Coordinates of C-alpha atoms in Angstrom, one line a residue:
X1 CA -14.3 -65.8 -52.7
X2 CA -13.7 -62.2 -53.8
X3 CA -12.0 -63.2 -57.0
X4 CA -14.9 -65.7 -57.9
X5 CA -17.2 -63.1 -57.4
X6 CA -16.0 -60.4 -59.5
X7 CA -15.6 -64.0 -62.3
X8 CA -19.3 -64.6 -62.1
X9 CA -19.8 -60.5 -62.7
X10 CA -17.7 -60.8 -65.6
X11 CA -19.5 -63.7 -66.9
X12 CA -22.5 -62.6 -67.0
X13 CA -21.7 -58.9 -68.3
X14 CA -20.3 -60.5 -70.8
X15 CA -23.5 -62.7 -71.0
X16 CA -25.7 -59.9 -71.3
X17 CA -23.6 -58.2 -73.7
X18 CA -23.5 -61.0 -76.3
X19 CA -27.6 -61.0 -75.4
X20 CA -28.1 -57.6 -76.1
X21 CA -25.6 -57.6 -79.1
X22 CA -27.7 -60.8 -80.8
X23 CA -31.0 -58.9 -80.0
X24 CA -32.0 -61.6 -77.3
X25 CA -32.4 -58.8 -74.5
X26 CA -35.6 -56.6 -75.5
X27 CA -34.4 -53.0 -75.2
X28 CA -37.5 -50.0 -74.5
X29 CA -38.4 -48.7 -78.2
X30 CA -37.0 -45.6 -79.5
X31 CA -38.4 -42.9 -81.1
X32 CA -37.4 -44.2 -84.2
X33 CA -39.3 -47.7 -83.4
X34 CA -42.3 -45.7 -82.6
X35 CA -42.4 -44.1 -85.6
X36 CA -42.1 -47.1 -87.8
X37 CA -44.7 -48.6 -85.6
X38 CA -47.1 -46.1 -88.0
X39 CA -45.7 -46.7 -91.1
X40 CA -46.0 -50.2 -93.4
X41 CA -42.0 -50.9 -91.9
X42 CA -43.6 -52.0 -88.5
X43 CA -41.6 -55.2 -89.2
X44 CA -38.4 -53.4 -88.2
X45 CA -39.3 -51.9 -84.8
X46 CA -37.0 -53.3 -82.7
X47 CA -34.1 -54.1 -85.2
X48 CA -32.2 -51.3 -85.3
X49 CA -28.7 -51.2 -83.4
X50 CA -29.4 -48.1 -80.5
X51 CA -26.4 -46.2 -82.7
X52 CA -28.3 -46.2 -86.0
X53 CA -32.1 -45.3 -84.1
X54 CA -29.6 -42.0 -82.5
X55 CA -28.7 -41.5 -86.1
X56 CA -31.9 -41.5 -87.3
X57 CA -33.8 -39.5 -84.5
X58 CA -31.2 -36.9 -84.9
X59 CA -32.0 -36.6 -88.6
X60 CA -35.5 -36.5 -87.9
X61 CA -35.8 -33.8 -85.5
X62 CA -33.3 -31.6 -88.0
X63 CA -35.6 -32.5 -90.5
X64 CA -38.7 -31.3 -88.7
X65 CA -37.6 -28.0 -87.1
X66 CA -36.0 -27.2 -90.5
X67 CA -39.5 -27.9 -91.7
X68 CA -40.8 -26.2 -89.0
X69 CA -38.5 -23.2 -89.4
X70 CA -39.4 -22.6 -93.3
X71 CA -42.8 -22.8 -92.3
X72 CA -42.7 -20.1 -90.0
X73 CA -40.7 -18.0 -91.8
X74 CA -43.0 -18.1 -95.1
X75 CA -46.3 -17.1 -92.7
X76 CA -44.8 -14.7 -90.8
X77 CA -41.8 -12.9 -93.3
X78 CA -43.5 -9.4 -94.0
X79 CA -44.8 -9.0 -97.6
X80 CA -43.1 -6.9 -100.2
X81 CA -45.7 -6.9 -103.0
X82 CA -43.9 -2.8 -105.2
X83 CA -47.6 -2.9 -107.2
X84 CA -50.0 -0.5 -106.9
X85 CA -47.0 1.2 -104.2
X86 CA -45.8 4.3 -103.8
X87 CA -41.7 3.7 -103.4
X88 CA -39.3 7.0 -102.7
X89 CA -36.1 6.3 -104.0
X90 CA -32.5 8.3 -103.1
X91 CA -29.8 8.9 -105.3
X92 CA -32.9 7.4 -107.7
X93 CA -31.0 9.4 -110.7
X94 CA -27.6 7.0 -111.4
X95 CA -26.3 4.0 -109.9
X96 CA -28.3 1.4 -107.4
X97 CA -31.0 4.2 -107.1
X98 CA -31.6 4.2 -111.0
X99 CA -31.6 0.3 -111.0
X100 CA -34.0 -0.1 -108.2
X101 CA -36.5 2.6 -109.4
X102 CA -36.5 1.0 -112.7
X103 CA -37.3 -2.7 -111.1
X104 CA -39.8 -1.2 -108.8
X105 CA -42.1 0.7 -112.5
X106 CA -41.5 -2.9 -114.3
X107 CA -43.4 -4.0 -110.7
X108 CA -46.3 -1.8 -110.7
X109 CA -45.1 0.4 -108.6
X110 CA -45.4 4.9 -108.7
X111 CA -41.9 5.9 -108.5
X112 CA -40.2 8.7 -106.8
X113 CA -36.5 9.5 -107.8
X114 CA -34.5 12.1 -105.9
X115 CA -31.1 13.9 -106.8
X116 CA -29.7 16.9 -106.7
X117 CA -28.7 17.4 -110.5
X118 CA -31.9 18.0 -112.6
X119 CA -30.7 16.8 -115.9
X120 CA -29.2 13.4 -114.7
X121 CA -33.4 13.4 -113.0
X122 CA -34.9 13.9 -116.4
X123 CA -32.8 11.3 -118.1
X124 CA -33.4 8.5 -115.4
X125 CA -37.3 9.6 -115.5
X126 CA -37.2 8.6 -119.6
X127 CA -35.6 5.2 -118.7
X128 CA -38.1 4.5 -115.8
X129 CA -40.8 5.7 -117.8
X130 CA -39.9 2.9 -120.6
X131 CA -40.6 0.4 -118.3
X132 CA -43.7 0.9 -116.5
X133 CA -46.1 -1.8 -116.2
X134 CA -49.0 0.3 -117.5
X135 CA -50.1 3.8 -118.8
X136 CA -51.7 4.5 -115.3
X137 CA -48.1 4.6 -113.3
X138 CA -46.5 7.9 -112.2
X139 CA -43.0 8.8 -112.3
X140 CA -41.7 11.8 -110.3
X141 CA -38.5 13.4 -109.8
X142 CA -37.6 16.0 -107.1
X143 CA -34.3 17.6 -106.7
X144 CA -33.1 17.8 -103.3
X145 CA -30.5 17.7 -101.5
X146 CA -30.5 14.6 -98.5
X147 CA -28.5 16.6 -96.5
X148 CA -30.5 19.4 -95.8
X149 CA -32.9 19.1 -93.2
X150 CA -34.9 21.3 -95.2
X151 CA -35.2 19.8 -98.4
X152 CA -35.9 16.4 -96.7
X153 CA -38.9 17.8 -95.6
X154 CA -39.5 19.4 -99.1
X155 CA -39.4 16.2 -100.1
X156 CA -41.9 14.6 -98.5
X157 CA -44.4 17.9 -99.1
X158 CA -44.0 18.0 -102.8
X159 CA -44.3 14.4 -102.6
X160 CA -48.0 14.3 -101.2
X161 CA -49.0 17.3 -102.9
X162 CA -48.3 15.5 -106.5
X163 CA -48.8 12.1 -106.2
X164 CA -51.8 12.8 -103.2
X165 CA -50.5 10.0 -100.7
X166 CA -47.0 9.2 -99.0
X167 CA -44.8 6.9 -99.5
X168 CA -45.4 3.1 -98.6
X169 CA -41.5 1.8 -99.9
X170 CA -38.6 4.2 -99.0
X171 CA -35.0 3.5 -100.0
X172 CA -32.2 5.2 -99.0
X173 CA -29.9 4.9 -102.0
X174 CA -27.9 8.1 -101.4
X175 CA -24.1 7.8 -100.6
X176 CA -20.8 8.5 -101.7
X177 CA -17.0 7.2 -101.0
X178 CA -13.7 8.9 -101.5
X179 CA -11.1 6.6 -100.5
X180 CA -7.6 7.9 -99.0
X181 CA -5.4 7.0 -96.1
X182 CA -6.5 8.2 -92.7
X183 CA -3.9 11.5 -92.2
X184 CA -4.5 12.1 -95.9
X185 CA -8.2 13.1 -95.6
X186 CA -9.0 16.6 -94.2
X187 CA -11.7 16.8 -91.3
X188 CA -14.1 18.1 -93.6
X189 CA -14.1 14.6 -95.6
X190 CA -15.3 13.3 -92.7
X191 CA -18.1 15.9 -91.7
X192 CA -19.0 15.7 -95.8
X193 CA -19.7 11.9 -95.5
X194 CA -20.7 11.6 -92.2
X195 CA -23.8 13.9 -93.3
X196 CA -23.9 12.2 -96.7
X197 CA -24.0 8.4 -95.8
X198 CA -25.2 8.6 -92.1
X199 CA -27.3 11.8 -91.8
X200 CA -28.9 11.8 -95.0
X201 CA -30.1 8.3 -94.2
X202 CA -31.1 9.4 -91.0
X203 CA -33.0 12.3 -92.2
X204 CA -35.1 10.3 -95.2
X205 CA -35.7 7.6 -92.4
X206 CA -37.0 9.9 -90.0
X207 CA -39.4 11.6 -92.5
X208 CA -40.3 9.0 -94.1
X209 CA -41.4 7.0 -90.6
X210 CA -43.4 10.1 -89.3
X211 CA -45.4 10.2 -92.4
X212 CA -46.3 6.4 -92.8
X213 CA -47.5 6.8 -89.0
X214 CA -49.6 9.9 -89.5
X215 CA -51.3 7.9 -93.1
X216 CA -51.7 5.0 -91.2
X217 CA -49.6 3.1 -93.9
X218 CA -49.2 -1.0 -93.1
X219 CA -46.7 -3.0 -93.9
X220 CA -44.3 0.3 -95.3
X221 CA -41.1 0.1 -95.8
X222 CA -37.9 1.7 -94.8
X223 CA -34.7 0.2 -96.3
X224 CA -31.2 1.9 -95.8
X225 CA -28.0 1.2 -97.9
X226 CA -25.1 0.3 -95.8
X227 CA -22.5 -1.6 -97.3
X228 CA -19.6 -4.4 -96.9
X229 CA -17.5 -2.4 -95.5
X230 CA -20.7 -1.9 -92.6
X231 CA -19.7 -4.9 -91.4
X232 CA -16.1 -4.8 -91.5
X233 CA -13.3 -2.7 -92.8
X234 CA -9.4 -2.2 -93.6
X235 CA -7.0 0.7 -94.5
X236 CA -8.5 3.4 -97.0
X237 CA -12.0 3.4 -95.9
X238 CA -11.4 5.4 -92.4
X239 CA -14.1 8.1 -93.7
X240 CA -16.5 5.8 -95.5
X241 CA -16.7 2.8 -93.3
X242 CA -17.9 4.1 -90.3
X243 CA -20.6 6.0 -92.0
X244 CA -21.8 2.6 -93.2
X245 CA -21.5 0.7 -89.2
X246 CA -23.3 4.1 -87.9
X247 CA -26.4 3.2 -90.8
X248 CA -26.2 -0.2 -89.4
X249 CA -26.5 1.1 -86.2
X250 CA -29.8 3.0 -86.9
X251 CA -31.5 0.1 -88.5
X252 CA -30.9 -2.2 -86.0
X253 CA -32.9 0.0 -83.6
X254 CA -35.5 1.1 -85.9
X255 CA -36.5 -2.4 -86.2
X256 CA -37.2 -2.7 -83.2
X257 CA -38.7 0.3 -82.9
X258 CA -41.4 0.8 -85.7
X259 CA -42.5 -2.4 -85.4
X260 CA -45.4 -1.2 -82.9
X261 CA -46.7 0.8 -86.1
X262 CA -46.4 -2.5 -88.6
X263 CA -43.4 -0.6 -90.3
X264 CA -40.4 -3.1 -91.8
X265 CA -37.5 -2.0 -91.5
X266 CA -34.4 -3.4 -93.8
X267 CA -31.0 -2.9 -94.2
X268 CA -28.5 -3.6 -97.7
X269 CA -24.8 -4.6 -97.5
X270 CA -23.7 -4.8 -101.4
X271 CA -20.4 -5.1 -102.5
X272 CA -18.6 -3.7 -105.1
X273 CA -21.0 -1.7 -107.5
X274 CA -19.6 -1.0 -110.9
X275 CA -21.0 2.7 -111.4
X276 CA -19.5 5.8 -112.3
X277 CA -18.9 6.3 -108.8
X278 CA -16.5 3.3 -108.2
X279 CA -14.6 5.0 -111.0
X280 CA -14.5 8.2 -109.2
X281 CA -13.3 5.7 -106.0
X282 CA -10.3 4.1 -107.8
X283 CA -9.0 7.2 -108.4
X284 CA -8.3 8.0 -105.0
X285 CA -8.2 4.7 -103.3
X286 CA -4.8 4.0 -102.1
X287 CA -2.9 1.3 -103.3
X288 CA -2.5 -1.2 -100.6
X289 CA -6.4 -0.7 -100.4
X290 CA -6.5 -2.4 -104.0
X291 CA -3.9 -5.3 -103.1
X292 CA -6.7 -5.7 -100.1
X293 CA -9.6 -5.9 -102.5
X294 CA -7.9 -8.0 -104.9
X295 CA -9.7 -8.6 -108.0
X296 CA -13.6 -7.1 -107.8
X297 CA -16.2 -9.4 -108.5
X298 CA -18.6 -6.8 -107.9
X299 CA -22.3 -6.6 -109.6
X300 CA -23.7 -4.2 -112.0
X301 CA -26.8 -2.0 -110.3
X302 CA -28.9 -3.8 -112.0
X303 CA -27.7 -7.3 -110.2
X304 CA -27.7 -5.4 -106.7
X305 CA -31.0 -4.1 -107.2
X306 CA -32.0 -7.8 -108.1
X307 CA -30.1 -8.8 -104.6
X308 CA -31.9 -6.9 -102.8
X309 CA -35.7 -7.1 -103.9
X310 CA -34.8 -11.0 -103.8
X311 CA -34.0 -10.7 -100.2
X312 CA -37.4 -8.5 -99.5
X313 CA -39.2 -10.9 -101.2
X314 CA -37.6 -13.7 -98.9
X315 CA -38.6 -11.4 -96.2
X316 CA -34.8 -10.8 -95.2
X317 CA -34.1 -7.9 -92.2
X318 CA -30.2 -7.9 -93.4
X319 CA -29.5 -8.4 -97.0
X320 CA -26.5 -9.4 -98.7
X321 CA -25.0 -9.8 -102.6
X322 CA -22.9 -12.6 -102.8
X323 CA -21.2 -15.5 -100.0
X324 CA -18.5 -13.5 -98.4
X325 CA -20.8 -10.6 -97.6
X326 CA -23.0 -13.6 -95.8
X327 CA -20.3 -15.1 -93.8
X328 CA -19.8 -11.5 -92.2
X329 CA -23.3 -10.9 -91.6
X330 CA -23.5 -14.3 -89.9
X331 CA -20.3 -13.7 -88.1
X332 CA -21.1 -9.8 -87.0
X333 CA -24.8 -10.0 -87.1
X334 CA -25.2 -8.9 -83.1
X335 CA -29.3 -8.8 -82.1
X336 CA -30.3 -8.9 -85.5
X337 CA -32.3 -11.5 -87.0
X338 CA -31.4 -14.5 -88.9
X339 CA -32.0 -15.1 -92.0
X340 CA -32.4 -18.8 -91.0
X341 CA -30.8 -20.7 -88.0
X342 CA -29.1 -23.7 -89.4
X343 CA -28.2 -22.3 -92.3
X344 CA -26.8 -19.0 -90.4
X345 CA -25.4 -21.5 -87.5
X346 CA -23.6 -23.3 -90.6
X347 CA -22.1 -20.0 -92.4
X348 CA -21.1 -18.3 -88.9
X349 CA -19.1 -21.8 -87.9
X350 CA -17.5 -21.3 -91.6
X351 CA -17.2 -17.5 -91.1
X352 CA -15.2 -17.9 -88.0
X353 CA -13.2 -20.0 -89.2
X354 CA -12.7 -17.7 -92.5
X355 CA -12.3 -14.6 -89.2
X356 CA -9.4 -16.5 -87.8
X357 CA -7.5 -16.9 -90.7
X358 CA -7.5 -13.1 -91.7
X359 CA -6.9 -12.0 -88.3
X360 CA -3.9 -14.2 -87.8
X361 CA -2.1 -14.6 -91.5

């Protein structure tokens, strides 16, 4: 009796099987179904094998909160509009600096350039001036030095007193890098750059903040210069390096801090920078640094500069230059923002992947 039972189950499992496969047994709809219920394919609700309505409903809901995602982003991305601004620009006077200063006239935008060296200040001010957007723009130039707690307040003063308003844009453009094994470099490389590249960002960030507060400035901008090798690092950059993770650092809390007073914070990660100060670098950057490097594909400062207002206009916190730059933001990007889920979900699962191979060959 036991063995004709279990035949009768297997008959009519198989039964229903062939029934459901031949469409005879009426399955509940599926999201799919109901969706073509509302569209002029009404005539396929219910013919769909379950595996293709999963397919589908998967696609659809990517679909939507990618939809969803974009949309949100666009209304709520803060606005970078450099007309009519005032933008304060370090290390304005060569370089990144110069680029950006020049981008930000051709805008709209009043410049500030600061330097230390007075002539290099005068010639970038003849090259900004050439590309203002109209006769009414004003180009200033202050020599200072970043790392003087001093001047940075100097800054600021002679600032106001000449253009009568602060600053709505800062950048922090100011930096340097002098490459050299770690027992090679004296301790005062490292106090130099530490108060070059961390401090003097520090100092033009914490100026700069005070005074958009006291003016009441919306939607100002801070925006620090970090680097690549913020993100990660390898022999010859022991002094540089973590100058560049400590500027990280600070702009991941200043974003959350200053955003009570409608102040954006931003932070840059370019690449290699051809500028007379990556010729300065290779001079003493070590040689198993440059097997490291390889080839650079690096940008001109005009090509970073367009990086990086690209990626304000997108309304980007972190902002990189080219794909290997992204694949470590994704990878590294701890409790910052994303510059989109999917697409940073994608390029992390890619950038671990790219992480496991250098770590291991």
């Amino acid at each position: 009796m036991r063995v004709g039972f279990m035949e009768i189950e297997s008959q009519l499992f198989s039964t229903y099987f062939l029934c459901f496969v031949s469409k005879k047994v009426r399955m509940p709809l599926s999201l799919v179904d109901h969706i073509l219920k509302l569209t002029p394919y009404s005539g396929m609700v219910g013919q769909l094998h379950p595996w293709q309505s999963a397919l589908i409903s998967l696609a659809v809901v990517l679909v939507a909160t990618v939809t969803a995602q974009v949309i949100y982003r666009r209304a709520t991305r803060p606005p970078f509009r450099p007309a009519g601004k005032l933008c304060l620009i370090t290390g304005g006077s060569t370089g990144l600096g110069k680029a950006l200063a020049v981008s930000m006239a051709a805008s709209g935008a009043d410049v500030v350039i600061v330097a230390r060296r007075q002539a290099e200040l005068a010639v970038a001010v003849k090259e900004i001036e050439a590309k203002k957007l109209n006769a009414s723009q004003i180009v200033l130039a202050v020599s200072a030095d970043v790392t003087s707690k001093t001047d940075i307040v100097r800054i600021f003063d002679e600032t106001k007193a000449k253009m009568n308003r602060d600053p709505d844009y800062v950048f922090a453009c100011a930096g340097a890098s002098f490459p050299k094994m770690f027992l090679d470099h004296t301790m005062e490389d490292f106090e130099f750059l530490s108060n070059l590249n961390y401090l003097g960002q520090a100092y033009i960030a914490h100026q700069a903040a005070k005074r958009m507060v006291e003016s009441k400035i919306k939607d100002g901008k801070i925006v620090f210069v970090s680097s690549v090798l913020g993100l990660m690092s390898f022999a010859g950059w022991s002094t540089y390096s973590p100058t560049k993770y400590a500027v990280r650092g600070l702009a991941d809390t200043l974003r959350n801090e200053l955003q009570r007073y409608t102040i954006n914070v931003h932070i840059f990660f370019p690449g290699t920078i051809f500028t007379p100060g990556f010729e300065i670098e290779n001079q003493t950057k070590p040689h198993v640094t440059k097997v490291i490097e390889g080839a650079s594909e690096g940008q001109t400062p005009e090509e970073c500069a367009r990086s990086l207002t690209k990626g304000l206009e997108a309304g980007y916190y972190a902002i990189t230059t080219d794909f290997l730059t992204e694949l470590l933001r994704t990878v590294g990007r701890g409790v910052g923002p994303t510059n989109g889920f999917f697409s940073d979900w994608i390029l992390s699962s890619v950038g671990w992947a790219s992480h496991f191979t250098w770590t291991t060959l």
